[in-house]
Coordinates of C-alpha atoms in Angstrom, one line a residue:
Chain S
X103 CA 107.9 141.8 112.5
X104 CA 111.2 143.5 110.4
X105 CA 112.0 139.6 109.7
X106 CA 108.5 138.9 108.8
X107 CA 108.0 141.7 106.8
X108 CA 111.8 140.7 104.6
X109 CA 110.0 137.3 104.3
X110 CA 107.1 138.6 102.9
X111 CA 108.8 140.8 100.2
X112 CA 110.6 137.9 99.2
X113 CA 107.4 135.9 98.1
X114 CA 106.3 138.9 96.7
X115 CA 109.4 138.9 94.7
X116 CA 108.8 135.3 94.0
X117 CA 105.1 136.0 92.6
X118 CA 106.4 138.8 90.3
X119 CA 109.4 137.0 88.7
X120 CA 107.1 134.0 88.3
X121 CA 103.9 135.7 86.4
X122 CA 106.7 138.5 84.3
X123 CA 106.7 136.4 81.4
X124 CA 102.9 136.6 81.0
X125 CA 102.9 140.4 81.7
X126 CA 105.9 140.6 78.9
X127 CA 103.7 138.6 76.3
X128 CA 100.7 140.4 77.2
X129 CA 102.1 143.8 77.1
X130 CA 104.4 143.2 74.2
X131 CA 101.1 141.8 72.2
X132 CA 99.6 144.5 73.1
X133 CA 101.8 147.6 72.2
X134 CA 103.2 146.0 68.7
X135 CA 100.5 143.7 67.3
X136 CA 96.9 145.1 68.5
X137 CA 98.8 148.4 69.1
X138 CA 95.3 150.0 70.8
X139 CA 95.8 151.0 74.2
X140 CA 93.7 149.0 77.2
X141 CA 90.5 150.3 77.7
X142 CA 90.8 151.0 81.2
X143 CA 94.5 151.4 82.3
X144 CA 94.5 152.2 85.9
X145 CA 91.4 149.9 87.2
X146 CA 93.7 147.0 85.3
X147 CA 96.6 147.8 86.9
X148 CA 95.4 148.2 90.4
X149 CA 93.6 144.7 89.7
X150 CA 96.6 143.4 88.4
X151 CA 98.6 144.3 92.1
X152 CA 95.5 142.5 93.6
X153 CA 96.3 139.5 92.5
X154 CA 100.0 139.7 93.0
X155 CA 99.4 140.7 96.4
X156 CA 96.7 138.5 96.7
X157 CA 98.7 135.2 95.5
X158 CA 102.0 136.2 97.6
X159 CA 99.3 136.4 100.8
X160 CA 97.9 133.6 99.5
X161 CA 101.1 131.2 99.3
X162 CA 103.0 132.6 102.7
X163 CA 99.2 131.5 104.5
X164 CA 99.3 128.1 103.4
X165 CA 103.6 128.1 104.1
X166 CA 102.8 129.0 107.7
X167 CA 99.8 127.3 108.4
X168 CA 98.7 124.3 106.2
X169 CA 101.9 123.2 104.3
X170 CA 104.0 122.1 107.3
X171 CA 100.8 120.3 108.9
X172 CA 99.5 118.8 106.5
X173 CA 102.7 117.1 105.2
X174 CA 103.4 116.3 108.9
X175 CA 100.2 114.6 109.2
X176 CA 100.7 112.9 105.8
X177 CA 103.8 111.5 107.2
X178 CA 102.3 110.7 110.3
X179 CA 99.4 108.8 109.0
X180 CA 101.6 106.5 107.0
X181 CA 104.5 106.1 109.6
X182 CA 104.6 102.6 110.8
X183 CA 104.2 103.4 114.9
X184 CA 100.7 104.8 114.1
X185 CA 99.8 102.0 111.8
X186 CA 100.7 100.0 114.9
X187 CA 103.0 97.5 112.8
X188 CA 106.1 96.5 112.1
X189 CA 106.8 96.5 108.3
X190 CA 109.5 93.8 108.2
X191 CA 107.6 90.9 109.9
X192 CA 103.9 91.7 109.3
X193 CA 102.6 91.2 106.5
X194 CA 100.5 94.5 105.4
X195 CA 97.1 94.5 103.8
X196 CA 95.4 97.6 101.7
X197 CA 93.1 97.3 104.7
X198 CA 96.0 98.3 107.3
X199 CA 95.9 101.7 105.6
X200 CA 92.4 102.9 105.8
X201 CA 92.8 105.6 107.4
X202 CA 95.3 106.7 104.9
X203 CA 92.4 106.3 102.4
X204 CA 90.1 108.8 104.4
X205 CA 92.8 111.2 104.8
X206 CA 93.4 111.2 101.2
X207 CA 89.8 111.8 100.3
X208 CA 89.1 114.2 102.6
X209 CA 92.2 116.5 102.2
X210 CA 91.7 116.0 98.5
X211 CA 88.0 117.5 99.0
X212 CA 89.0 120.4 101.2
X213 CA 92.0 121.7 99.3
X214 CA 90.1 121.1 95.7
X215 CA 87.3 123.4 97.3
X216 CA 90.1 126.4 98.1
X217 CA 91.6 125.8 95.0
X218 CA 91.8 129.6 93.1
X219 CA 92.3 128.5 89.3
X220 CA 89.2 125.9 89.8
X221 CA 87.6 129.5 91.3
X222 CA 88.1 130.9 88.3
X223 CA 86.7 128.7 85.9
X224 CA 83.9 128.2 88.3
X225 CA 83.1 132.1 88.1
X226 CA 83.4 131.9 84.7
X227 CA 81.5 129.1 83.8
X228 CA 78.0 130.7 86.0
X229 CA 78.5 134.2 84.3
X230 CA 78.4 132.7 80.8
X231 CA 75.9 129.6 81.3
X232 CA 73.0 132.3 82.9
X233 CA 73.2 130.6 86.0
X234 CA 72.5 127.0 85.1
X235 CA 75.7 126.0 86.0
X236 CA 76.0 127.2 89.8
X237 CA 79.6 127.8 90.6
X238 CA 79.4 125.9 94.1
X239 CA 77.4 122.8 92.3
X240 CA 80.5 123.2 89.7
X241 CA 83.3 123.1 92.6
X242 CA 81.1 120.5 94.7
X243 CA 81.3 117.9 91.8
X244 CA 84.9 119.0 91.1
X245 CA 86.1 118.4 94.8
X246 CA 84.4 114.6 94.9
X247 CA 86.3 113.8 91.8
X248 CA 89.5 114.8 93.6
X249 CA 88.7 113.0 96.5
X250 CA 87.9 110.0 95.0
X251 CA 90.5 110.2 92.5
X252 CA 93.3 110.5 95.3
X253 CA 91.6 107.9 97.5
X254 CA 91.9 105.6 94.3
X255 CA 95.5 106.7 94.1
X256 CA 96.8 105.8 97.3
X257 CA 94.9 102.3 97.2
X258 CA 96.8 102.0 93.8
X259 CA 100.3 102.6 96.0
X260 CA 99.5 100.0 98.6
X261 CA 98.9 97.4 96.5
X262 CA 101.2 98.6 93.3
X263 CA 98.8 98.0 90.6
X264 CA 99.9 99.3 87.7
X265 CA 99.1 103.6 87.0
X266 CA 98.3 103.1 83.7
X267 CA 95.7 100.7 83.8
X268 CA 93.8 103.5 86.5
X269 CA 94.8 105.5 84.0
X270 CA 93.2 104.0 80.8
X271 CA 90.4 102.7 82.6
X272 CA 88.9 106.5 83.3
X273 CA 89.5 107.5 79.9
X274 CA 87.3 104.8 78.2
X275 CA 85.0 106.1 81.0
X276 CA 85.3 109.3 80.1
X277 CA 85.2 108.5 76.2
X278 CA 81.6 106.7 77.0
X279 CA 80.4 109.6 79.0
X280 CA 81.5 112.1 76.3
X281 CA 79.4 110.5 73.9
X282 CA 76.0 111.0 76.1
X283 CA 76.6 113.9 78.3
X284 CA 75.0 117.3 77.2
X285 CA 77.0 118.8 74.8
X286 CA 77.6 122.5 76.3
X287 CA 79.3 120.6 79.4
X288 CA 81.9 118.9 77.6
X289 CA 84.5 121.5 77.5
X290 CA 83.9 123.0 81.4
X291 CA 84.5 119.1 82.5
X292 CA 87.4 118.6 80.6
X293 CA 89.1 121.3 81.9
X294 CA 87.8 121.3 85.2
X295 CA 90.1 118.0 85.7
X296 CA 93.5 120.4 84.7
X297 CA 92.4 123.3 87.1
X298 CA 92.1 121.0 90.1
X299 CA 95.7 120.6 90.9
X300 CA 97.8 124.0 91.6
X301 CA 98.5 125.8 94.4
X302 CA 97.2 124.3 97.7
X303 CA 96.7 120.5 96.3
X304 CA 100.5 119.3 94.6
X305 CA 101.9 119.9 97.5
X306 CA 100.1 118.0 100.0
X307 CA 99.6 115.9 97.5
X308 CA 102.6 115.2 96.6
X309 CA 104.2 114.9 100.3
X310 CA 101.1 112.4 100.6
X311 CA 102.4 110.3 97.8
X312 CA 106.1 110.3 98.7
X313 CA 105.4 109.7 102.2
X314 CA 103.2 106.5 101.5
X315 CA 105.5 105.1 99.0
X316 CA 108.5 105.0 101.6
X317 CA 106.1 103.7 104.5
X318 CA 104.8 101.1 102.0
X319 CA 107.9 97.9 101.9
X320 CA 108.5 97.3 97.9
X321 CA 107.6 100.4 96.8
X322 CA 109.9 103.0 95.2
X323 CA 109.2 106.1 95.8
X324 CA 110.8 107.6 93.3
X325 CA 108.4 105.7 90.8
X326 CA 105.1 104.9 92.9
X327 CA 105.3 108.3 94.8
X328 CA 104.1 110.3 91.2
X329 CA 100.8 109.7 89.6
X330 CA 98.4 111.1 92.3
X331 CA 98.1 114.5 90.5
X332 CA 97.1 112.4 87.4
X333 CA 94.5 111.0 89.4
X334 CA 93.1 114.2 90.8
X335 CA 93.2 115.7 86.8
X336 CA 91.2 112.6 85.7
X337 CA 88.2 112.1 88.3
X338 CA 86.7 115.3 88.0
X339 CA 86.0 114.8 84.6
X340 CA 83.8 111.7 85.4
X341 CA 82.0 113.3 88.1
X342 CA 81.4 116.7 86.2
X343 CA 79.9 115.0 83.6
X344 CA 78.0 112.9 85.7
X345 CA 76.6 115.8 87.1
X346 CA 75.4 117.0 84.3
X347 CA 74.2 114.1 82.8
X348 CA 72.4 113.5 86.6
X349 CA 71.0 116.9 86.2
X350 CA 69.3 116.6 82.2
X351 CA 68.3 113.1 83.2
X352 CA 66.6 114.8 85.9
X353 CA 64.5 117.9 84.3
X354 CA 63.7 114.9 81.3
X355 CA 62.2 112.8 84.2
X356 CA 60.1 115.8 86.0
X357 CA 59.2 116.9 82.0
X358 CA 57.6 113.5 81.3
X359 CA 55.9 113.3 84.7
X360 CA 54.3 116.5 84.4
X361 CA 52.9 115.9 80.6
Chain U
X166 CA 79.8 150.0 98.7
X167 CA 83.5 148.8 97.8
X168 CA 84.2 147.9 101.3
X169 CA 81.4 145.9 101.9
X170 CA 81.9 143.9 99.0
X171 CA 85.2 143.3 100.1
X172 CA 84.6 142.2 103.4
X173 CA 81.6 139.9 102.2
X174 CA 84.2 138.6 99.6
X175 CA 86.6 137.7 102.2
X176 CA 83.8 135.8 104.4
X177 CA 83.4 134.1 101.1
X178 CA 86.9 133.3 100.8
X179 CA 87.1 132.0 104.5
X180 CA 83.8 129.8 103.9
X181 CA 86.4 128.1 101.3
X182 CA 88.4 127.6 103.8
X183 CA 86.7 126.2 106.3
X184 CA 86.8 122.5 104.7
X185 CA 90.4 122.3 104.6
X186 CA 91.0 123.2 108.8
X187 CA 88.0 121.1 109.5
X188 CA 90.1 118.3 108.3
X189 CA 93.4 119.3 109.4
X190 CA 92.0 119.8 112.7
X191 CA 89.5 116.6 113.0
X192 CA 92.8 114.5 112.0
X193 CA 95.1 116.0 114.5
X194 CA 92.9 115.5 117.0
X195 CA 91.0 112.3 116.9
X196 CA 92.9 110.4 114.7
X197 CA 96.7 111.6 115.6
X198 CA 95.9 112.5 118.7
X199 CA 98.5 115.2 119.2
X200 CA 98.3 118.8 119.8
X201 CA 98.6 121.3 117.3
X202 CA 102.1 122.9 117.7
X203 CA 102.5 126.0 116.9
X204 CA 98.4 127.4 117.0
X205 CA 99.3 131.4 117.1
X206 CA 101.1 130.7 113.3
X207 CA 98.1 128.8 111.9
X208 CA 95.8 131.5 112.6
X209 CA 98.0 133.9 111.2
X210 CA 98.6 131.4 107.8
X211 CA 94.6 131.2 108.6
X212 CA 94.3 135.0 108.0
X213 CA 96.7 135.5 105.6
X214 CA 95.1 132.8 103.1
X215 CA 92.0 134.0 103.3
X216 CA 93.1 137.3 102.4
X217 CA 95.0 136.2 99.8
X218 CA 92.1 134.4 98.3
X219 CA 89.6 137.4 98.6
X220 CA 92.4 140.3 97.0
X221 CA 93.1 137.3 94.0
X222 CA 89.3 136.8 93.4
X223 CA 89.1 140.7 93.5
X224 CA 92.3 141.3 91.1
X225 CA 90.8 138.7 88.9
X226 CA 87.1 140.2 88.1
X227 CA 89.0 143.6 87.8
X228 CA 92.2 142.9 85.8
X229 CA 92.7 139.4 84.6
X230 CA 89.6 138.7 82.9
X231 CA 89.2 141.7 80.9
X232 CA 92.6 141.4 80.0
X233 CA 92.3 137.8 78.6
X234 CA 88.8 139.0 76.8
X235 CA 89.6 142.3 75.5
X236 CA 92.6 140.2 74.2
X237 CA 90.5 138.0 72.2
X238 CA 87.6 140.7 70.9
X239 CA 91.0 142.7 69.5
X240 CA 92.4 139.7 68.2
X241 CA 89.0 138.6 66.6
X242 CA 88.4 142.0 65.3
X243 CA 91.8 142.0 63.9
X244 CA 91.3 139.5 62.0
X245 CA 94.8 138.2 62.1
X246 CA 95.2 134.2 62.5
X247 CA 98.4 134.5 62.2
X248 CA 99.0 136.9 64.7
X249 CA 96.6 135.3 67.1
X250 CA 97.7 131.7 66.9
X251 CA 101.5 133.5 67.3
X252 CA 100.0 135.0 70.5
X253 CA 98.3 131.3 71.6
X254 CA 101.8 129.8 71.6
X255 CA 103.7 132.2 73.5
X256 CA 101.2 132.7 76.1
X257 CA 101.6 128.7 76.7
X258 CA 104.9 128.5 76.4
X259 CA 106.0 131.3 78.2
X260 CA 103.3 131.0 81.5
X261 CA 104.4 127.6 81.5
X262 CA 108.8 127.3 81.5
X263 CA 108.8 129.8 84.6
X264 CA 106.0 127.5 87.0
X265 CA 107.3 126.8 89.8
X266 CA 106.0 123.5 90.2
X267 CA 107.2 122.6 87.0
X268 CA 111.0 123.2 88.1
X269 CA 110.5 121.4 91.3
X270 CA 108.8 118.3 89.3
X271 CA 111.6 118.6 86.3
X272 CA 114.6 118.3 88.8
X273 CA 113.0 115.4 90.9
X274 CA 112.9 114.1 87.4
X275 CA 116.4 114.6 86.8
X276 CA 117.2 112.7 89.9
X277 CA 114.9 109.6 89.0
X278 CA 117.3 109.8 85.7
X279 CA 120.2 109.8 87.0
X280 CA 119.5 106.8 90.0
X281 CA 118.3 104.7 86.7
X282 CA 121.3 104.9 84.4
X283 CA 119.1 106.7 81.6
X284 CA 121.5 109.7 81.7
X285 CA 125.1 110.5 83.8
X286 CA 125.5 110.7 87.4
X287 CA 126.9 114.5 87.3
X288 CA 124.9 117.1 88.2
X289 CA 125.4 118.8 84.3
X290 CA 123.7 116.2 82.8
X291 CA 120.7 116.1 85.4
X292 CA 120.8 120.3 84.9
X293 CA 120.3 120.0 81.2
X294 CA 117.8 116.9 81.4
X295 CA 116.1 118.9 83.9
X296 CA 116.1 122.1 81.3
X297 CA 115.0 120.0 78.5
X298 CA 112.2 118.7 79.7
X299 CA 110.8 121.9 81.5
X300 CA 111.4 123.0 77.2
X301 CA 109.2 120.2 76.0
X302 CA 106.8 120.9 78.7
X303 CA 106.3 124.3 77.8
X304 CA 106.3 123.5 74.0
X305 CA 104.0 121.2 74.4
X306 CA 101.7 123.4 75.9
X307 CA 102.6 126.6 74.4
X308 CA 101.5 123.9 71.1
X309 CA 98.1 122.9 72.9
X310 CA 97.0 126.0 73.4
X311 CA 97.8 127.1 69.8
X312 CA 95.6 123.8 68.9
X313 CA 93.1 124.9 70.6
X314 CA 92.7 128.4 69.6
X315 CA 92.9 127.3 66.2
X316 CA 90.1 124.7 67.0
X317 CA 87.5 127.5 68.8
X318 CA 88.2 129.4 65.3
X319 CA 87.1 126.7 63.1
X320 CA 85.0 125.1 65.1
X321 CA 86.1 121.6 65.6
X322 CA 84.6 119.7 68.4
X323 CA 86.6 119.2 71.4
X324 CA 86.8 115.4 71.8
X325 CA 88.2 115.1 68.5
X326 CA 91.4 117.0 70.2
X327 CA 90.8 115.4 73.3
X328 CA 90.6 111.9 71.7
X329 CA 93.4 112.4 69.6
X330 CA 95.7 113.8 72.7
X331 CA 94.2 109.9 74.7
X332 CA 95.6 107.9 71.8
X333 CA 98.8 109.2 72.0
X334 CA 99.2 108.8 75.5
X335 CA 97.7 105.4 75.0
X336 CA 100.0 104.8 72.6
X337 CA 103.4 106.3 73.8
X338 CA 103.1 104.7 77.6
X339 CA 104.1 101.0 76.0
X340 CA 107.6 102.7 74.9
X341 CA 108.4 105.2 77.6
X342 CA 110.9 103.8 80.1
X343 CA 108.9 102.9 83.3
X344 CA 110.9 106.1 85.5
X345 CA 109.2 108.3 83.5
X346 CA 105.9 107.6 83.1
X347 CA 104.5 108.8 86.4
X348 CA 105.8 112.0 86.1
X349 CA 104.9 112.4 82.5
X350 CA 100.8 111.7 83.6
X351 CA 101.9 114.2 86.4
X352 CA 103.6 116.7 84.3
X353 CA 100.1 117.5 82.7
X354 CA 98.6 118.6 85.7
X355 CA 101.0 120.8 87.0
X356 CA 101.3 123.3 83.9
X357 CA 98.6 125.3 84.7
X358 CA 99.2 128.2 87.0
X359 CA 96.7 130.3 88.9
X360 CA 97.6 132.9 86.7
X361 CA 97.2 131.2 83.3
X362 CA 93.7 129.6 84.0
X363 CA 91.9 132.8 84.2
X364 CA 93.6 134.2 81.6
X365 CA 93.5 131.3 79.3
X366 CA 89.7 131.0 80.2
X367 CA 89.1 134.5 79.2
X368 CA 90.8 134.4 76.3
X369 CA 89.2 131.2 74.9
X370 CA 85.2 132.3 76.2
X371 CA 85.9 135.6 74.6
X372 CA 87.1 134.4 71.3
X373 CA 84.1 131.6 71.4
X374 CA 81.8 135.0 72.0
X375 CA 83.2 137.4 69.5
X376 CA 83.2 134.7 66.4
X377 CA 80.1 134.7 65.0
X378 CA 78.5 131.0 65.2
X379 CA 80.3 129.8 68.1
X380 CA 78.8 129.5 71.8
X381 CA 80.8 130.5 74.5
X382 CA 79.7 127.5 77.0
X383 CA 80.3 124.8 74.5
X384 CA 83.5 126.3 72.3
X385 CA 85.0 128.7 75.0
X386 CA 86.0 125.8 77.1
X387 CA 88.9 123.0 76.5
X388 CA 92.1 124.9 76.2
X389 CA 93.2 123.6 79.8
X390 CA 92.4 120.2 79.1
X391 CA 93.8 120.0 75.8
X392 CA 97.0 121.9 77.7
X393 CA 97.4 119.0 80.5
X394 CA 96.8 116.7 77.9
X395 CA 99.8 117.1 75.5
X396 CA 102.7 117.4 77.9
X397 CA 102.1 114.1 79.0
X398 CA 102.4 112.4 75.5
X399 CA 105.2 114.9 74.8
X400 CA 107.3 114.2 77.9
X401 CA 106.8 110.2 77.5
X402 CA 108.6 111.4 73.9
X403 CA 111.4 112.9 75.5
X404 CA 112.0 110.4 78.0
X405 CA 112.1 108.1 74.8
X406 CA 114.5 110.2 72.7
X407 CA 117.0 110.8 76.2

């Protein structure tokens, strides 16, 4: 318990030292430039120790539980007894890896779902749009992008096809779906693809990546183990404006029905 | 009344959850085939997450988003661009050189450096390489976020940014040496923290809400994407300078 509790303070310590400069920048803006004091001192400063408290729980929970099994299973997956091959004389297929594929969806999914800055936005996004933008549809939409985007990735380090081409390829979609998706959700889906990665996806993530790219013979994984967080920043934007686009195609179709 | 919101927030909390064991657990068991190890810690990391998740969510509707939009309203009422778009850069720059994940991703970089001759094999140079490109990370979105504060105040449309910010990836990948290029497309994902979101969110929907002739739903939004945006073009540049 004593050791637990030394642990503990430590991320705690961690948290703090890691979000100081914000409270510097917003405090020192606040005494010398808007020079007015905050309208409500103490409820911001209890609120502020929630989420200190909050992310220190928050990171030690995933530490003890999901971190080391997840990156276990990542490691699992793509280790060659479980594949059931041997790397040097077989040759391998994208198919040998499939469930690799599934793993990466799914896991991409789950943590996007969990995820507290896409939380956030979500929130935000409901309490300013009056409700047409439900926070769960928002996350739902996010988490698919994610999924698919990682799935994508992984494929793209079996068979070490170039990143950028991925990479270039979603923009131009993302260009042509800019130009016909509703305006107002243009600025929600682009940022919904930089919230998706923090706290609970990099690091599986990233374990994922590395892991495959040293199962994988010919891959480096110094330089094919990257590029799945750029996958799971890019994907949601498709699919969130998608979902829009789905939805006002929608309430055009049931307007024209009903006239 | 305060209770009960907090326990219905943390049965909230735990329906998040509930995805990410599902998985853990259907893989370990049908597809793996092992047992779990160590079961008594994962309930406890279980607990703790959840927890964690309904006292951030808490924290956040009571401290972080006034913050970010009594920021803005002050800022807006001030009057001030100069002060504002001062305030823009350091809150980029400054949330963004102390991320953790950004160290961890900066050193790795070092190392993927060093193993490809682009700089010396002693642990100085990969210190400083790793220094310099957590700066140019944090520049680059301590400059985004300036950007796009100065674009909600004018009201330029997003894509225009967010086009601009494509073609300069587009165009920098051709020249960046091949080491780099995966972690530059990473390094954009990785800047932004669970503590700069909300506040970045506030700030930019408060600003859209206090200028008159802006919408909050369609201005508010785009400072994170225009933040994971330039770091990638800006790291591809330092990998081409180094």
């Amino acid at each position: 318990m004593i050791e637990w509790l030394i642990h503990f303070s430590f991320a705690l310590l961690a948290t703090c030292r890691d979000v100081l400069p914000i409270a510097v920048i917003i405090i020192g803006f606040q005494l010398l430039v808007i020079r007015k004091p905050l309208a409500n001192p103490k409820k911001t400063l209890i609120g502020f120790i929630y989420v200190l408290l909050g992310i220190a729980f928050f990171l030690e929970g995933l530490d003890m539980a999901l971190f080391p099994l997840g990156k276990l299973m990542a490691k699992q997956l793509t280790s060659s007894e479980f594949l059931g091959v041997n790397p040097h004389e077989y040759i391998l297929t994208w198919q040998t890896y499939f469930w690799v594929y599934v793993f990466a969806a799914s896991i991409g999914f789950a943590t996007t779902l969990a995820e507290p800055s896409l939380l956030a936005v979500a929130i935000k996004a409901e309490q300013i749009s009056g409700g047409t933008i439900q926070a769960w549809g928002l996350r739902i939409a996010v988490s698919i992008g994610v999924a698919f985007g990682i799935a994508l990735g992984t494929f793209r380090i079996v068979t070490g096809i170039e990143l950028y081409v991925f990479i270039v390829i979603g923009y131009v979609l993302v260009l042509i779906q800019t130009a016909f998706a509703p305006k107002f959700i243009i600025g929600l889906a682009y940022d919904s693809g930089g919230v998706t990665t923090s706290t609970v996806t990099v690091p599986l993530v990233t374990a994922l990546g590395l892991g495959l790219a040293q199962a994988v013979p010919d891959r480096n994984p110094l330089i094919d183990g990257f590029g799945l967080i750029a996958f799971a920043s890019l994907f949601p934007i498709i699919t969130v404006l998608g979902y829009a686009q789905l939805a006002a195609w929608r309430s055009k179709r049931s307007l024209s029905s009903k006239s | 009344m305060l209770k009960n919101h907090f326990i219905k927030q943390l049965y909230n909390s735990f329906l998040d959850l509930v995805p990410i064991l599902a998985v853990v657990l259907v893989f370990q068991v049908l597809i793996i085939k092992q047992p779990i190890a160590d079961v008594a810690s994962l309930i406890m990391g279980t607990l703790f997450v959840v927890l964690g998740l309904a006292l951030f969510i808490q924290g956040l509707e009571q401290s972080l988003f006034p913050v970010g939009e009594a920021m803005a309203y002050a800022f807006a009422r001030k009057g001030s661009l100069f002060w504002l778009l001062i305030f823009a850069f350091c809150l980029g720059f400054g949330t963004t050189v102390a991320e953790p994940a950004l160290i961890a991703i900066a050193s790795e970089a070092a190392d993927i450096a060093s193993k490809g001759n682009i700089i010396a094999h002693s642990s100085e140079a990969k210190s400083s390489y790793a220094l310099g490109l957590r700066i140019t990370v944090a520049l680059s979105v301590g400059f985004a976020i300036l950007v796009g504060v100065l674009r909600i105040i004018r009201g330029w449309p997003l894509y225009y940014l967010i086009i601009g910010g494509y073609c300069g990836v587009v165009l920098m990948t051709p020249f960046a040496p091949a080491e780099i290029i995966g972690i530059a497309y990473d390094s954009g994902g990785v800047t932004t923290s669970t503590i700069t979101v909300p506040l970045v969110t506030a700030l930019g929907v408060g600003l859209a809400t206090a200028i008159k002739g802006r919408n909050p739903m369609v201005d508010g939004f785009g400072l994170i994407a225009f933040a994971s945006l330039t770091p990638m073009v800006f790291v591809m540049v330092y990998g081409v300078m180094m």
